[in-house]
Tab-separated table of C-alpha atoms in Angstrom:
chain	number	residue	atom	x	y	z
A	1	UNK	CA	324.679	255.096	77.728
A	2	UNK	CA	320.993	256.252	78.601
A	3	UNK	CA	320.674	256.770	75.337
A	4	UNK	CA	321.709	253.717	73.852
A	5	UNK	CA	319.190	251.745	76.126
A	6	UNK	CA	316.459	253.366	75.055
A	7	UNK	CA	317.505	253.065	71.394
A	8	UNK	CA	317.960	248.940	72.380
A	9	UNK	CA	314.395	249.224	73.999
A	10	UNK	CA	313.019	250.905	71.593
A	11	UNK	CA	313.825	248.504	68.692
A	12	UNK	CA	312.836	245.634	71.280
A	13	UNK	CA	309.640	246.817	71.160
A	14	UNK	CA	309.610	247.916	67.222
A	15	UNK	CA	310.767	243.904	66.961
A	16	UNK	CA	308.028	242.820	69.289
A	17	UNK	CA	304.746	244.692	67.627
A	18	UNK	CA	306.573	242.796	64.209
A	19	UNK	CA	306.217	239.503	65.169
A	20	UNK	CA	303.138	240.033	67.109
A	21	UNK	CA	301.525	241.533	63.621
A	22	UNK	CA	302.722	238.189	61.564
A	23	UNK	CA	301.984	235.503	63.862
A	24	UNK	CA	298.574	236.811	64.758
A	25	UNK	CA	296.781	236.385	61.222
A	26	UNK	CA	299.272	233.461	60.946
A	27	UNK	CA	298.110	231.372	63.740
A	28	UNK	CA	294.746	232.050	62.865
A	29	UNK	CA	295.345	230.220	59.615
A	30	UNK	CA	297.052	227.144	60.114
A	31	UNK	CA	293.944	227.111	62.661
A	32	UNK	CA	291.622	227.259	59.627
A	33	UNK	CA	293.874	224.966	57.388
A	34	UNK	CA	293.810	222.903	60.421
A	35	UNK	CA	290.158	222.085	60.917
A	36	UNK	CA	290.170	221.339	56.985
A	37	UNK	CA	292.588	218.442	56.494
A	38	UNK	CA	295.017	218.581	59.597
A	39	UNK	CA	297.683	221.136	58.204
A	40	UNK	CA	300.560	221.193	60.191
A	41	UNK	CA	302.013	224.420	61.835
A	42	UNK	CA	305.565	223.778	60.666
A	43	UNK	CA	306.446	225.252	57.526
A	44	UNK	CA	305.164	228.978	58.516
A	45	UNK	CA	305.464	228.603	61.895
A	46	UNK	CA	309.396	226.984	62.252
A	47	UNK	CA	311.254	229.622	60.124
A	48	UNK	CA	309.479	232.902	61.456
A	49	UNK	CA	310.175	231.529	65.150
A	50	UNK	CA	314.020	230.242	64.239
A	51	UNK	CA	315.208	232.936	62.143
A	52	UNK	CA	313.049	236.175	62.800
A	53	UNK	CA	311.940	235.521	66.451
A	54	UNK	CA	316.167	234.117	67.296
A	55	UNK	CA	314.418	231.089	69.311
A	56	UNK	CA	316.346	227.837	69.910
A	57	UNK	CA	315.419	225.460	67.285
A	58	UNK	CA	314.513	222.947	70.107
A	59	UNK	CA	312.177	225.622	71.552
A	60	UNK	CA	310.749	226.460	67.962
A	61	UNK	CA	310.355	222.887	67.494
A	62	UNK	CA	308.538	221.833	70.312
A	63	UNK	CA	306.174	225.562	69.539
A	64	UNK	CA	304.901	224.558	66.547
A	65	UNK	CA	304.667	220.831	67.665
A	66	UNK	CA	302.192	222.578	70.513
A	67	UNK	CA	300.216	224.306	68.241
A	68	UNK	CA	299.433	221.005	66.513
A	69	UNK	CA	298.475	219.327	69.421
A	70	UNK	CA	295.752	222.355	70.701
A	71	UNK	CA	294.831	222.312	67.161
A	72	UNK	CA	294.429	218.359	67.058
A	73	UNK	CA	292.355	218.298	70.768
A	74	UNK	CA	290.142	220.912	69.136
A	75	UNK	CA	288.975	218.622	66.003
A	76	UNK	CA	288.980	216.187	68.333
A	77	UNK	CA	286.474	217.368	70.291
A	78	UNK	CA	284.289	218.486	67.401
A	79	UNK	CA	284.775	215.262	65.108
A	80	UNK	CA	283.310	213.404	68.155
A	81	UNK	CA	280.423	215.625	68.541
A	82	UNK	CA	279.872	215.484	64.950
A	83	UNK	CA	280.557	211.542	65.242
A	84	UNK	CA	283.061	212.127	62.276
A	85	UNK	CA	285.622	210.050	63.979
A	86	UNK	CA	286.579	206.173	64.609
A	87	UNK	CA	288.185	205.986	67.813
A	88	UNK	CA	288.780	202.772	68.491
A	89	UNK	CA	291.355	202.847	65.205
A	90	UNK	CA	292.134	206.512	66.126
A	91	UNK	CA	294.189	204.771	69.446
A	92	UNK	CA	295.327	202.010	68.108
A	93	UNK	CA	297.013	204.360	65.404
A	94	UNK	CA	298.336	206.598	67.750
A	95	UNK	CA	299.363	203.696	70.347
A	96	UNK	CA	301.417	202.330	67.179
A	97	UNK	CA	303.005	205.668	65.921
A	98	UNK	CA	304.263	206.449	69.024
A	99	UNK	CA	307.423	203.591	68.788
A	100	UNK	CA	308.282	205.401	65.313
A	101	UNK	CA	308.088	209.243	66.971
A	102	UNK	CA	310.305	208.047	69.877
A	103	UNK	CA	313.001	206.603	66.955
A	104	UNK	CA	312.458	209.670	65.265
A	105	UNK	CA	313.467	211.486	68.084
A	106	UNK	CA	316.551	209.875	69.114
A	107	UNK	CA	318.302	209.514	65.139
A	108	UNK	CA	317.323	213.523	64.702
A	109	UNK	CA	318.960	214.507	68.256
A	110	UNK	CA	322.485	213.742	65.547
A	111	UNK	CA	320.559	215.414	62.881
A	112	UNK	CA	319.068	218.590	64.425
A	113	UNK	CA	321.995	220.399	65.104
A	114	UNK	CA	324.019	219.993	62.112
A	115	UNK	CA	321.710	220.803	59.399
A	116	UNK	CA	319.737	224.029	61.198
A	117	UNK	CA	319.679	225.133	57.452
A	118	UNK	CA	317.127	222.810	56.984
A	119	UNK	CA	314.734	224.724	59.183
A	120	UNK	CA	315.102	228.324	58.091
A	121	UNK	CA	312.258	227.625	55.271
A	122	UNK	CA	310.598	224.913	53.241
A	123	UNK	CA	309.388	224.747	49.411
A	124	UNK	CA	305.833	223.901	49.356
A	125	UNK	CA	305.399	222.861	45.785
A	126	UNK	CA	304.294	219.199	47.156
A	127	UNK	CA	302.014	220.779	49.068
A	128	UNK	CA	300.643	222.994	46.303
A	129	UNK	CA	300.510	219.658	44.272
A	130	UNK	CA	298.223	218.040	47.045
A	131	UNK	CA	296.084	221.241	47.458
A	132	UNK	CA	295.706	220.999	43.315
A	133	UNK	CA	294.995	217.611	43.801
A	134	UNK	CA	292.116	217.874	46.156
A	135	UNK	CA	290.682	220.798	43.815
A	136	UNK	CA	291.110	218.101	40.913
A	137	UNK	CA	288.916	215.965	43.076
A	138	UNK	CA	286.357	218.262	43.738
A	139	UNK	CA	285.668	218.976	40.234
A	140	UNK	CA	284.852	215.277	39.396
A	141	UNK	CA	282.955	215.332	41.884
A	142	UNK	CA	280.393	217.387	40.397
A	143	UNK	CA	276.757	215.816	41.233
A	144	UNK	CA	273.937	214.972	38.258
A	145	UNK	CA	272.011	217.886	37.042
A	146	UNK	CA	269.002	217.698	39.233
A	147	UNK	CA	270.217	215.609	42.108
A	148	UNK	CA	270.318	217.030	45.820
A	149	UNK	CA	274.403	217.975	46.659
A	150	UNK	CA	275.540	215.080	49.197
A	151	UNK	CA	276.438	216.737	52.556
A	152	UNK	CA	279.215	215.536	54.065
A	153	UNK	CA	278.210	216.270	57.902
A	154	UNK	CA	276.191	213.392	57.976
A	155	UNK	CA	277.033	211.920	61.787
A	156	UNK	CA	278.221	208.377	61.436
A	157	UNK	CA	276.261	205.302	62.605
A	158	UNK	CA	279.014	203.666	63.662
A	159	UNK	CA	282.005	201.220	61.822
A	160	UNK	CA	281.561	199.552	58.899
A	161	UNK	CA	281.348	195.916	59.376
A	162	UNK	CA	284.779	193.804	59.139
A	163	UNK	CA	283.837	192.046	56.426
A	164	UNK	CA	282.698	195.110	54.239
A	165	UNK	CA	285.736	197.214	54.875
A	166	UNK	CA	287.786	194.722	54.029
A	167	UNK	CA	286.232	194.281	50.791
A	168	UNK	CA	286.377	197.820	49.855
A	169	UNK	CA	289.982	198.528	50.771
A	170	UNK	CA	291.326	195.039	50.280
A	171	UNK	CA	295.638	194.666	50.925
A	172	UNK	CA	295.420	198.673	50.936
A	173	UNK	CA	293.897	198.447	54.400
A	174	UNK	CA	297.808	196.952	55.732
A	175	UNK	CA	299.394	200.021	54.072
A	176	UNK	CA	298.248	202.256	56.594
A	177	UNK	CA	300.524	200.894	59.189
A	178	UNK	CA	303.308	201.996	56.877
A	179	UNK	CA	301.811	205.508	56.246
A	180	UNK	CA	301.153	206.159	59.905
A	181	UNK	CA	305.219	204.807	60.477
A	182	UNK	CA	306.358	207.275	58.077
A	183	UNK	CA	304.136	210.304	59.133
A	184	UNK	CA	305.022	209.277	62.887
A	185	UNK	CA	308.767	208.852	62.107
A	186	UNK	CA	308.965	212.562	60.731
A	187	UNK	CA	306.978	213.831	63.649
A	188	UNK	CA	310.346	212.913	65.898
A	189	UNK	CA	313.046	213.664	63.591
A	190	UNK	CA	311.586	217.004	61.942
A	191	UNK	CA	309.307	218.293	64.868
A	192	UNK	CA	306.509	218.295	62.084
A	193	UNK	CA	303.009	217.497	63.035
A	194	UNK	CA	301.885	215.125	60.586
A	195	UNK	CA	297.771	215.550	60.283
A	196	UNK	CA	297.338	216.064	56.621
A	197	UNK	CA	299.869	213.103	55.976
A	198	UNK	CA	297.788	211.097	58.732
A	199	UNK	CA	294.472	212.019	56.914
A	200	UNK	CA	295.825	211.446	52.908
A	201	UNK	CA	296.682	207.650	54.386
A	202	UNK	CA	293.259	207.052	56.061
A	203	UNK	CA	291.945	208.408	52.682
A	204	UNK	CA	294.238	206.466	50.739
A	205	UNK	CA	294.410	203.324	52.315
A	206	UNK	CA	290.744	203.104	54.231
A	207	UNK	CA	288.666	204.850	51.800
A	208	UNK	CA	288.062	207.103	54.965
A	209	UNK	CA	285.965	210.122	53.835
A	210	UNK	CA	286.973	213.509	54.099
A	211	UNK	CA	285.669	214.655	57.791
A	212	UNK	CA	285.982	210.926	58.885
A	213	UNK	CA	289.899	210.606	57.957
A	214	UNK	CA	290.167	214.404	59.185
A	215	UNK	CA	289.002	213.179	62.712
A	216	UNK	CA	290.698	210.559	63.209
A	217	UNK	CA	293.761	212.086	61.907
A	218	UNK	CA	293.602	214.355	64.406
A	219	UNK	CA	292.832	212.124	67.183
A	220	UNK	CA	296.185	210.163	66.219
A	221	UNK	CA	297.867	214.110	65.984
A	222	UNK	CA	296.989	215.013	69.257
A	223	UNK	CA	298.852	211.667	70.905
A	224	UNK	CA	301.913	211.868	68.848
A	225	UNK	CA	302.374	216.032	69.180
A	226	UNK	CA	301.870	215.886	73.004
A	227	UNK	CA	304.173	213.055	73.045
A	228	UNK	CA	306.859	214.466	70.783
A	229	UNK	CA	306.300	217.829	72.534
A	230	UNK	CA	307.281	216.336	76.046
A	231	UNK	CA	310.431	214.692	74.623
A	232	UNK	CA	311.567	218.102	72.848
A	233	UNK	CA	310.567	220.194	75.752
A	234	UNK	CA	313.581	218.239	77.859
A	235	UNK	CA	315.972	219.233	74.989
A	236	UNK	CA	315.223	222.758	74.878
A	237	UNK	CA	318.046	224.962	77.234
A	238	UNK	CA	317.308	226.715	79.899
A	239	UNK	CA	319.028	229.488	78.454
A	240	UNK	CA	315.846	229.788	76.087
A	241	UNK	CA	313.328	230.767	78.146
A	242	UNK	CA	314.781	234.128	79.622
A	243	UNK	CA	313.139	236.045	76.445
A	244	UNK	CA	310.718	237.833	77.751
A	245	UNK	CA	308.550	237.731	74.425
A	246	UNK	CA	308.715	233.617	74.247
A	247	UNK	CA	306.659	234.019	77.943
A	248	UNK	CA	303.696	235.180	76.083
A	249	UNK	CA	304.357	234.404	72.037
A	250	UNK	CA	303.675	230.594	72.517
A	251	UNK	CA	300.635	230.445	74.533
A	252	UNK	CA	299.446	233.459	72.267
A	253	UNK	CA	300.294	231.320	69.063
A	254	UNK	CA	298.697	228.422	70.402
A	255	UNK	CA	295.659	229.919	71.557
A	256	UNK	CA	294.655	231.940	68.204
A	257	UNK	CA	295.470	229.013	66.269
A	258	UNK	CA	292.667	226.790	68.526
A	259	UNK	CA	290.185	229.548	67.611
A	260	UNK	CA	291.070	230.086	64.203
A	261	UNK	CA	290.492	225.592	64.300
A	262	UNK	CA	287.220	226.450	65.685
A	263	UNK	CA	285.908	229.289	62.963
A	264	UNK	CA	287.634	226.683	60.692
A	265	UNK	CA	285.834	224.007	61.635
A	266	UNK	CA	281.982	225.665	61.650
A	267	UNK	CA	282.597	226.964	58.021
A	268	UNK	CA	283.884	223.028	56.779
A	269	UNK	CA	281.177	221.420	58.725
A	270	UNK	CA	278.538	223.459	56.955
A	271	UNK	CA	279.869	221.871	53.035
A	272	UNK	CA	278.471	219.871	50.762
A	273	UNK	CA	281.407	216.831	50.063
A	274	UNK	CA	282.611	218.544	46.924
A	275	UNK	CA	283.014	222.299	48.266
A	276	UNK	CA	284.857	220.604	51.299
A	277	UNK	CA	287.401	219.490	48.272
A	278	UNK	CA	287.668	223.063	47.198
A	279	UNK	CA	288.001	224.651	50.713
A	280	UNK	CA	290.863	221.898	51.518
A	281	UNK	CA	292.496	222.522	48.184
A	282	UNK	CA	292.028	226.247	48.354
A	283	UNK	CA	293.728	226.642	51.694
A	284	UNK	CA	296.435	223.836	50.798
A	285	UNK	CA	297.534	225.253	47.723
A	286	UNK	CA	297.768	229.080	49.367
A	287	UNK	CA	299.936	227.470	52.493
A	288	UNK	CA	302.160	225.848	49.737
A	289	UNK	CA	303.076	229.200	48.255
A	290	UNK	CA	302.443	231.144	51.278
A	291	UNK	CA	305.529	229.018	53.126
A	292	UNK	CA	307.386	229.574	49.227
A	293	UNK	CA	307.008	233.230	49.454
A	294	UNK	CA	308.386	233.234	53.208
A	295	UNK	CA	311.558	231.237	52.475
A	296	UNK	CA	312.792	233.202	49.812
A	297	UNK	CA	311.690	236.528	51.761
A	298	UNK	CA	313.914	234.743	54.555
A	299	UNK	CA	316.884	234.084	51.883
A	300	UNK	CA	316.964	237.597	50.994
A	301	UNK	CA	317.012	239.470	54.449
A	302	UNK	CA	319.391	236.513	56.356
């Protein structure tokens, strides 16, 4: 009997050092990938916690959703200080996706627990295709021989007049209300954290720049994570929280990741416009396969 106790606590703590050894140089990525274009936590974060880790899928859910939103306040914080943010349409964003989060919510409370296949592991090839993308991007962007690289940490003056915004973006500037809808809609049925999806519409639809649409992505993140977290966080059992390694694994996760969004953020605030292209398609693409690679790792153990 002794015997078999200390075999159990042995391979508690074998299990422990494991996940401590993944999520550690994982957290501090989607930190990184973070601070570039808003990457969400979800697909590396949701199958290790689900499958390896044996947390309830509400629990894992409403983790990674709070990894997103100390990774959003972070940016936050530093797209204001850079002035790399417009937060007057950062609210009113955020204020609107919060009615699609809450529907989100209440259709995936039938959806969630009938299809927990969904959440052992995601394909990232659309991902890869948006990191290639960006990469794409950066290579047109190549400056004239002889002229000075544009640096994109240029602090804002302030909002482009009404008039002039509306003449660059034209009908596209509507459109964002629909891409903010759908990002916000998947942030309550799917638990996912929506800042890249948030930052390709401001892009899209506003002509935002990079660091611009980043910061105000993440300004709209932080509101609809802390909101969605709250409303998952009153799903999750009570049964869930007697692990003793879920005590310390969240606020571990979450805190590595908020560093890894500040090292993140010094390197991308330091790039010209088109190396920012590269970084973001660089660290896009390798999340892409990286979540590939740990589905079908996932498929072949479980």
């Amino acid at each position: 009997m002794k015997y078999d106790e200390n075999n159990k606590a042995k391979k508690r703590k074998n299990t422990i050092l494991l996940l401590t050894l993944i999520l550690v140089p994982l957290s501090l990525f989607i930190g990184i990938a973070a601070s570039a274009i808003g990457f969400t936590a979800w697909p590396l974060i949701v199958p290790v916690l689900f499958i390896l880790c044996g947390f309830d899928l509400y629990l894992t859910l409403f983790s990674s959703l709070l990894v997103d939103c100390g990774n959003a306040l972070v940016m936050t914080v530093i797209a204001t200080k850079h002035g790399q943010i417009n937060i007057r349409r950062g609210l009113l964003l955020a204020f609107f996706a919060l009615v699609w989060i809450a529907g989100g919510i209440f259709l995936g409370k039938t959806f969630i627990p009938g299809n927990q296949e969904f959440f052992k592991g995601s394909a990232g090839i659309i991902t890869v295709i948006i990191g290639i993308l960006f990469i794409i991007k950066g290579i047109k962007n190549k400056p004239p021989r002889g002229s000075k690289p544009k640096s994109i940490n240029e602090p804002l003056t302030g909002d482009s007049p009404v008039d002039v915004v509306k003449k660059k973006v034209g009908f596209r500037r509507f459109l964002i209300y629909a891409g903010v809808a759908l990002m916000a809609f998947q942030i309550g049925f799917f638990g996912i954290g929506g800042g890249m999806g948030y930052a390709i519409s401001l892009m899209l639809f506003l002509s935002y720049p990079v660091l611009k649409a980043t910061g105000t992505a993440m300004l709209i993140t932080f509101c609809s994570t802390l909101f969605a977290a709250c409303w998952f966080f009153f799903l999750i059992p009570e049964s869930a929280f007697l692990q003793l390694h879920v005590q310390w694994l969240i606020p571990m996760m979450v805190g590595l990741s908020m560093f890894g969004t500040i090292i993140g953020a010094e390197i991308t605030y330091s790039l010209t416009e088109r190396q920012i292209n590269f970084l973001i398609g660089s660290v896009v693409v390798f999340a892409g396969v990286l979540a590939t690679a740990q589905k079908l790792i996932i498929q072949m153990i479980y």
